[in-house]
mmCIF file of C-alpha atoms in Angstrom:
data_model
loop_
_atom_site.group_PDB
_atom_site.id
_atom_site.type_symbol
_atom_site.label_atom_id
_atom_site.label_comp_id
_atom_site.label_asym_id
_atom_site.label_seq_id
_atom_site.Cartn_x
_atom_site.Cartn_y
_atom_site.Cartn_z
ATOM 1 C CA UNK A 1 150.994 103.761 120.356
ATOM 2 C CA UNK A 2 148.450 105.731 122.409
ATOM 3 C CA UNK A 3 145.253 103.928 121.944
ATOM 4 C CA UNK A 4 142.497 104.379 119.952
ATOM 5 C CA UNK A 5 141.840 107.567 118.319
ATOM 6 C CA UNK A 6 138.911 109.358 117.181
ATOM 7 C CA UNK A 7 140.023 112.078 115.167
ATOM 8 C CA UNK A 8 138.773 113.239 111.828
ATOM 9 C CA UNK A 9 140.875 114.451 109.287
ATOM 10 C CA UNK A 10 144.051 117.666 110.427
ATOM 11 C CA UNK A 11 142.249 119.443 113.233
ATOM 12 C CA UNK A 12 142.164 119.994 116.680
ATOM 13 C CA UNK A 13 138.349 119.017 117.578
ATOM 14 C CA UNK A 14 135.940 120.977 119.657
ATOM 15 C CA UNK A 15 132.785 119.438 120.362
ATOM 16 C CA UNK A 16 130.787 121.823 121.250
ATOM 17 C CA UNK A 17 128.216 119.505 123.563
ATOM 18 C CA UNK A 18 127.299 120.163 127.148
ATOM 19 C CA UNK A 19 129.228 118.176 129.386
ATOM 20 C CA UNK A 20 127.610 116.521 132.430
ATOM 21 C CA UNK A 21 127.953 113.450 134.587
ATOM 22 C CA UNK A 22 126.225 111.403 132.055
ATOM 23 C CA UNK A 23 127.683 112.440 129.343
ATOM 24 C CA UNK A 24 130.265 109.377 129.034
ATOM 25 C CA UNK A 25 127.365 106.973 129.689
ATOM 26 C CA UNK A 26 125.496 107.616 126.571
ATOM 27 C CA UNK A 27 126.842 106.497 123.115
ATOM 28 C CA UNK A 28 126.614 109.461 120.569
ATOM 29 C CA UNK A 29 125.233 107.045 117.997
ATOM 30 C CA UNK A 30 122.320 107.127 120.581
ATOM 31 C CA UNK A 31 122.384 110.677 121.715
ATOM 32 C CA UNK A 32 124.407 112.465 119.352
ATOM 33 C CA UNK A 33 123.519 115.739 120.865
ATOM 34 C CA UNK A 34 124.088 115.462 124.226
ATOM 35 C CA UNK A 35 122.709 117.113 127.178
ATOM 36 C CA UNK A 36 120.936 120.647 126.651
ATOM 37 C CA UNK A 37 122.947 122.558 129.404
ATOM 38 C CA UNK A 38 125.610 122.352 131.637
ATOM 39 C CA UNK A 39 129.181 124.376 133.049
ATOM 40 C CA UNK A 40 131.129 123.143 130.471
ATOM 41 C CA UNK A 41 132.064 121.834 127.012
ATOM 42 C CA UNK A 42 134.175 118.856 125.857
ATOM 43 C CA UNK A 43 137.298 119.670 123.597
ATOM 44 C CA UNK A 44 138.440 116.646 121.671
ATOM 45 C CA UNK A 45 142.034 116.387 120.948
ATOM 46 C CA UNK A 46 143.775 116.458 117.545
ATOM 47 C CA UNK A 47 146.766 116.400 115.804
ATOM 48 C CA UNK A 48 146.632 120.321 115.036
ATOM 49 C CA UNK A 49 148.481 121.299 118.321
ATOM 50 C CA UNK A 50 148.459 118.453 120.406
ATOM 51 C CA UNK A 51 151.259 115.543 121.296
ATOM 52 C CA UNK A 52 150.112 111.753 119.917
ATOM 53 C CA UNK A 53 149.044 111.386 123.572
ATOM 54 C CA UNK A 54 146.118 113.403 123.782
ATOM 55 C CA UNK A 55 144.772 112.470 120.254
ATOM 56 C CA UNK A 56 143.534 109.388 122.064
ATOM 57 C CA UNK A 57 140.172 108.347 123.384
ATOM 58 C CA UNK A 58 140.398 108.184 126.031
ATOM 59 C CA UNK A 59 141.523 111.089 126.622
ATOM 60 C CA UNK A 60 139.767 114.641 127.427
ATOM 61 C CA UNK A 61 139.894 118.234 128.046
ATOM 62 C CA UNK A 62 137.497 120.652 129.720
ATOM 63 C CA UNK A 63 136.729 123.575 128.821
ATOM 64 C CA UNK A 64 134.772 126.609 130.350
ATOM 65 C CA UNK A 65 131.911 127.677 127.756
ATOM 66 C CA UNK A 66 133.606 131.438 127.892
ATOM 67 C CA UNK A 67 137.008 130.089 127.618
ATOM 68 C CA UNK A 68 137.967 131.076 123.703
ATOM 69 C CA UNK A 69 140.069 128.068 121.892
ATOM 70 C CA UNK A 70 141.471 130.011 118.795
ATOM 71 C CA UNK A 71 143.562 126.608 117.573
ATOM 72 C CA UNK A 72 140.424 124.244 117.683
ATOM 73 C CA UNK A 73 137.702 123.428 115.230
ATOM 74 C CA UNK A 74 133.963 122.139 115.245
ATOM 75 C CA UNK A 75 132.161 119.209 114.801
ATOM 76 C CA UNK A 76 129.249 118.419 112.796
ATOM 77 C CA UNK A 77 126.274 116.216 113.975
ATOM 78 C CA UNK A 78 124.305 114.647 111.307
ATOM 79 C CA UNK A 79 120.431 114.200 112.497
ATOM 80 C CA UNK A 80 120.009 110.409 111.648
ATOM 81 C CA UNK A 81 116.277 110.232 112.616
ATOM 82 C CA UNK A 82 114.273 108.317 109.955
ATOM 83 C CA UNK A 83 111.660 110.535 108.175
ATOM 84 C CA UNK A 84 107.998 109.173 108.886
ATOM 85 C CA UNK A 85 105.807 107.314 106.626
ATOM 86 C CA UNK A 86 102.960 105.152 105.680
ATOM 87 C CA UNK A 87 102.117 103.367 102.527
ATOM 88 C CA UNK A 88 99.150 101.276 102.891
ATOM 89 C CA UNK A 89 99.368 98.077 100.414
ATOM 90 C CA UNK A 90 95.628 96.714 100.552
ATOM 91 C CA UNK A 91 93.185 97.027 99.527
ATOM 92 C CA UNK A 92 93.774 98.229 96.141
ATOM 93 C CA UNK A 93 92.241 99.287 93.410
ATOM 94 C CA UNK A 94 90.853 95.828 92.775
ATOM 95 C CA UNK A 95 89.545 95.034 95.902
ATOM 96 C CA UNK A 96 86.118 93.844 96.237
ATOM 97 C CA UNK A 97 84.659 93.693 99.757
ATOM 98 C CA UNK A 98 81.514 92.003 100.655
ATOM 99 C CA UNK A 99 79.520 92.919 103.752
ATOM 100 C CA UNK A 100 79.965 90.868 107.078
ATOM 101 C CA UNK A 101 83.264 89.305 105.341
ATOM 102 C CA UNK A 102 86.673 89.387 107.352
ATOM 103 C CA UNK A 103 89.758 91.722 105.488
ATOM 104 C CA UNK A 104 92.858 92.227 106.119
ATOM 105 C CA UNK A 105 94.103 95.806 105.915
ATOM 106 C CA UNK A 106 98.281 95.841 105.346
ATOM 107 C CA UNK A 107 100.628 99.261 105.050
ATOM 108 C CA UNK A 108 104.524 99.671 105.214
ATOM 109 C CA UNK A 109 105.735 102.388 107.259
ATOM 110 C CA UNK A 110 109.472 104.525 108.341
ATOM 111 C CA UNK A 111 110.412 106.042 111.136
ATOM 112 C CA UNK A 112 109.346 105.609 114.757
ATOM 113 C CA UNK A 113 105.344 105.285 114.536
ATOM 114 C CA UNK A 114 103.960 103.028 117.340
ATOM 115 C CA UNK A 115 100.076 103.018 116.715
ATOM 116 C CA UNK A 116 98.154 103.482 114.086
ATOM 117 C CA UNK A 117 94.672 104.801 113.513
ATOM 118 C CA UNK A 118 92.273 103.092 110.257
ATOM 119 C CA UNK A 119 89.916 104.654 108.996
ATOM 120 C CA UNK A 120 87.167 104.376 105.860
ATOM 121 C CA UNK A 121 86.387 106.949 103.680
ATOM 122 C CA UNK A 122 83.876 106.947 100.747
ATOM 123 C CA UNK A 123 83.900 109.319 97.738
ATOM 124 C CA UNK A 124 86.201 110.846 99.752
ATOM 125 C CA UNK A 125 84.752 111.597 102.920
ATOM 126 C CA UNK A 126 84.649 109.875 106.485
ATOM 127 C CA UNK A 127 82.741 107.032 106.731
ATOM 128 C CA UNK A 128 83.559 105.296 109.737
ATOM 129 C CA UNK A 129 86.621 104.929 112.384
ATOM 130 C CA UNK A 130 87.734 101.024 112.220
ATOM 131 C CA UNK A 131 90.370 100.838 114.932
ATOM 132 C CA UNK A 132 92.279 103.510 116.670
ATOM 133 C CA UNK A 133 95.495 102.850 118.051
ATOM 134 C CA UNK A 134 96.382 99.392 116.875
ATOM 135 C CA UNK A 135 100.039 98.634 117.096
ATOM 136 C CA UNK A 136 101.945 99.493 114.288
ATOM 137 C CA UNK A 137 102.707 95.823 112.983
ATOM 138 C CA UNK A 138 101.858 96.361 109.306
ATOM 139 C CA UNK A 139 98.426 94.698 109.501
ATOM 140 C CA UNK A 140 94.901 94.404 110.728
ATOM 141 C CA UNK A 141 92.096 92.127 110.373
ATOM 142 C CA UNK A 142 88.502 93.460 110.049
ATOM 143 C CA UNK A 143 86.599 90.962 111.586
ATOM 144 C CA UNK A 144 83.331 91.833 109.930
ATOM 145 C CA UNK A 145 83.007 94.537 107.389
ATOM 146 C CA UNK A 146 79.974 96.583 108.351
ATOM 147 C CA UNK A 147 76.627 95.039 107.328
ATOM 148 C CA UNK A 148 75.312 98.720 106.635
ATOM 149 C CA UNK A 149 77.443 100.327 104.120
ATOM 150 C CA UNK A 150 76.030 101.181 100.900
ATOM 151 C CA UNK A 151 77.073 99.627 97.785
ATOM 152 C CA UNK A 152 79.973 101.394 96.581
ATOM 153 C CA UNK A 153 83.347 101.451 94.279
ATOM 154 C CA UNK A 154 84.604 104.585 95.720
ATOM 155 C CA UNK A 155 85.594 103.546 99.078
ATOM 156 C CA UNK A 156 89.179 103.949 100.514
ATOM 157 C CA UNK A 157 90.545 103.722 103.946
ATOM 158 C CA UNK A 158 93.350 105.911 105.820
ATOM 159 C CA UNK A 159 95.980 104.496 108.055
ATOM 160 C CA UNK A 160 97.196 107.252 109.726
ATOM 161 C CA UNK A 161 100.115 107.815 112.920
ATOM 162 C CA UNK A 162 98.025 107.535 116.095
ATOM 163 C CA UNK A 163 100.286 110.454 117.807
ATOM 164 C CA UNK A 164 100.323 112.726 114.210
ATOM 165 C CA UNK A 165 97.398 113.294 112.359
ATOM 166 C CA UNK A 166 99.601 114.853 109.358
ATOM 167 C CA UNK A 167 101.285 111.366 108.985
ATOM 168 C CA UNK A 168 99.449 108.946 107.251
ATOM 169 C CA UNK A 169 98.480 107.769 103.613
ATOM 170 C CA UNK A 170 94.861 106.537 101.992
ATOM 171 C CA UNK A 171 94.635 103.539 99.796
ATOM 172 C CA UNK A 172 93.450 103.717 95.966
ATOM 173 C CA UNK A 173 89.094 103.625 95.384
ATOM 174 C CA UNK A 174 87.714 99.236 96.016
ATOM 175 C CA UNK A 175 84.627 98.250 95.916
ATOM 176 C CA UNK A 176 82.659 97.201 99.446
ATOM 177 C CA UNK A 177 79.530 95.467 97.701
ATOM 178 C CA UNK A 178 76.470 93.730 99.864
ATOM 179 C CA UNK A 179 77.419 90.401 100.973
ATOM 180 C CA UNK A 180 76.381 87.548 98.358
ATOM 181 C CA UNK A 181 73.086 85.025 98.859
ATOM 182 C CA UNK A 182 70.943 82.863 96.490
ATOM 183 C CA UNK A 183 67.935 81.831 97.717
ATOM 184 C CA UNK A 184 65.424 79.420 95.299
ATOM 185 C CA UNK A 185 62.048 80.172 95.852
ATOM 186 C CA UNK A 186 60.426 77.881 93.541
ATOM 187 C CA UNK A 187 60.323 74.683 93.605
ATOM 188 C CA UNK A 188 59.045 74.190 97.723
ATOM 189 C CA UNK A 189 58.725 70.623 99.784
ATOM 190 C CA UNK A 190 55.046 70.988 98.598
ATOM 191 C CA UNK A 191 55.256 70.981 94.553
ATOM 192 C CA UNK A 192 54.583 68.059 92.094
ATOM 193 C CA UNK A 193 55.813 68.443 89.208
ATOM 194 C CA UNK A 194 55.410 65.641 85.865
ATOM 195 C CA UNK A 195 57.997 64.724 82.942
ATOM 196 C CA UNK A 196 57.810 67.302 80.034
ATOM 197 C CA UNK A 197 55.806 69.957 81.824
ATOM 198 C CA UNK A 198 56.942 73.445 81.535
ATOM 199 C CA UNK A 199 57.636 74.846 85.069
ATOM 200 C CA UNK A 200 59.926 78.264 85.883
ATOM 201 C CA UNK A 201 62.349 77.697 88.317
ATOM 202 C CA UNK A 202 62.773 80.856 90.630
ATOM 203 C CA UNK A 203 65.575 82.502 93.115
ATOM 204 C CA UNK A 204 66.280 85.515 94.890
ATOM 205 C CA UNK A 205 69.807 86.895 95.078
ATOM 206 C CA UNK A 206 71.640 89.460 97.076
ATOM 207 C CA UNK A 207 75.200 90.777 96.224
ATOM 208 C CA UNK A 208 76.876 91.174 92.808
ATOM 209 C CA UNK A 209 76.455 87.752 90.917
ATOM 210 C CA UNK A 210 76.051 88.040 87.240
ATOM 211 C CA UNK A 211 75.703 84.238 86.277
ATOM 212 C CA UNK A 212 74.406 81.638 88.098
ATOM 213 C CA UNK A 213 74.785 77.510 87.607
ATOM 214 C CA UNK A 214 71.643 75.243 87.767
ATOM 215 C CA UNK A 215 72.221 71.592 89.159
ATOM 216 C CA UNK A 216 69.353 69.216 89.498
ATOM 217 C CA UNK A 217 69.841 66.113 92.032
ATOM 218 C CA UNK A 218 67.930 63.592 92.644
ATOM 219 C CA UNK A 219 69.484 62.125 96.213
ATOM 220 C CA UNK A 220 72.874 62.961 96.170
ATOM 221 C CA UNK A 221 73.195 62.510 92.394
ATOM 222 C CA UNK A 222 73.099 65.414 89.685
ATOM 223 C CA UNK A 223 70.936 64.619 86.557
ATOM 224 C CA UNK A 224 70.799 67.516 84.745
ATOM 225 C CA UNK A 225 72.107 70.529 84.565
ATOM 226 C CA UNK A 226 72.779 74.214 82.918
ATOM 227 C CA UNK A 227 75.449 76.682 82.690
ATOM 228 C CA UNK A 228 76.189 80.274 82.382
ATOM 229 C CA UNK A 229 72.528 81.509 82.827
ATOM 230 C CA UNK A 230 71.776 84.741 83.437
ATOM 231 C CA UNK A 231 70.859 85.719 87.122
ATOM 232 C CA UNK A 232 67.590 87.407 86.443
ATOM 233 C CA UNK A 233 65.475 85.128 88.985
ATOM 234 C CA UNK A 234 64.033 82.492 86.573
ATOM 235 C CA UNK A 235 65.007 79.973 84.469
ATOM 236 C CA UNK A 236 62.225 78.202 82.116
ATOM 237 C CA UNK A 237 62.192 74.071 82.220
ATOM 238 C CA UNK A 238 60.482 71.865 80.206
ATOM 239 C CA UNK A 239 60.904 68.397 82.899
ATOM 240 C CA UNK A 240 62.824 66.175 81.226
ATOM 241 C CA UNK A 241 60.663 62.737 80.185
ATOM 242 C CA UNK A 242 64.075 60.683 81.839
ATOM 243 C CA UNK A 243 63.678 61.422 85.339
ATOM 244 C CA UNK A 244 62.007 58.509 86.981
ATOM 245 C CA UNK A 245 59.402 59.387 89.893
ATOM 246 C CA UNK A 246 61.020 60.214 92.895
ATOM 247 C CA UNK A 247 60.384 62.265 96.036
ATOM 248 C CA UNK A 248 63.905 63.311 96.718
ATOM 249 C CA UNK A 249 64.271 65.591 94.038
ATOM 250 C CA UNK A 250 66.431 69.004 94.928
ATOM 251 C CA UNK A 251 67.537 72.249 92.738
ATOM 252 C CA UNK A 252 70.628 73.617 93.583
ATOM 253 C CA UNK A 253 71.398 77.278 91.720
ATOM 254 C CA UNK A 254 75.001 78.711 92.278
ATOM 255 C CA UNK A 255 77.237 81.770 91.634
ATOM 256 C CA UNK A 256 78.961 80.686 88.455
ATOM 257 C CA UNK A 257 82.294 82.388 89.871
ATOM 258 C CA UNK A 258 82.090 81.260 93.114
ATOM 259 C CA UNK A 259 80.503 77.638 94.079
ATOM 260 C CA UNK A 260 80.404 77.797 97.603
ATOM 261 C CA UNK A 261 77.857 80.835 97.215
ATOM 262 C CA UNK A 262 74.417 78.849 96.197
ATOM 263 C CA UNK A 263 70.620 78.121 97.473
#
């Protein structure tokens, strides 16, 4: 047996690359087309015309590039180079965003991209460059979405390919809303209030919160409560004639969705 052979199929191959020093060095899976120039071309053997011998790997003929071969053939090179893409994966459509939060933005991508650009859009128009080439790892944390942007549900942001401006992809419309607060502005250190009196209990809120929860302490201990009230800045009382006296008294009004948001 002659060794291995390469052949493909009932012909006598000509592969019509440049030869040059190199040319053995290189895999083809690497560089399947070879150098751009050179004197001459290498002619593969096959079992056409040629003895078992020269079928072989290992073994080659040269061939001027004028030099016509009228028993040999051709080979094809497939271009294996991965078309490139992005697909960004969040936010979607159901992203909310509050101001100063941190946010991770994550896209998939094909073919050799190496940095990335991010940007955000509103309504379809530039808004603001967030990073410019950042490695191409699939994800990037926002440390602090901008305190200025306007309340919005039509915001979107573009990951594109930092060295091809034609390659990239833009995520569905979210929502980048201010960032949430409640702030009670009535009772203060100062007020007195008595069992049964009628008082309004007041707050100030910033961000999208549509019901709040009221919890009264006294010390560390709740003693009365309500639920599910509407966060329009006031909430009527009538003192209830339990509560003893006490100067440790405390109102505590939360987002109903979200308890760690409260004042």
């Amino acid at each position: 047996f002659y060794g291995i052979h390469d052949m493909a199929g009932n012909v006598y191959e000509l592969c019509s690359d440049w030869y040059d020093a190199a040319y053995y060095s290189s895999s083809p899976t690497n560089n399947p087309q070879g150098p751009s120039s050179g004197s001459s071309r290498v002619i593969r053997g096959g079992d056409l015309s040629c003895e078992a011998f020269d079928i072989r790997s290992s073994k080659r003929y040269l061939g001027e590039p004028s030099v016509i071969y009228i028993n040999t053939g051709f080979r094809v090179c497939k271009d294996v180079s991965v078309e490139k893409s992005i697909t960004v994966t969040e936010p979607t459509s159901s992203t909310v965003w509050a101001q100063g939060d941190s946010v991770d933005i994550d896209w998939t991508s094909t073919g050799a991209i190496g940095y990335m650009d991010i940007d955000l859009y509103k309504g379809g128009t530039f808004s603001q460059t967030i990073v410019s080439g950042t490695t191409n790892d699939g994800s990037y944390t926002w440390t602090e979405v901008d305190t200025s942007l306007a309340d919005g549900s039509d915001y979107s942001i573009r990951v594109t390919d930092y060295s091809e401006s034609s390659i990239y992809d833009e995520s569905d419309q979210f929502t980048i809303e201010e960032e949430k607060s409640i702030t009670v502005t009535s009772p203060t250190s100062g007020d007195i209030w008595s069992t049964s009196q009628a008082v309004n209990i007041t707050w100030t809120s910033t961000g999208t919160i549509s019901y709040v929860d009221l919890d009264i302490y006294k010390g560390t201990t709740l003693v009365a409560y309500a639920e599910h009230l509407e966060n329009d800045g006031i909430y009527p009382w009538d003192v209830n004639s339990f509560l003893v006296e006490g100067t440790d008294y405390k109102i505590r009004i939360s987002d109903e969705t979200d308890a760690s948001i409260y004042g």
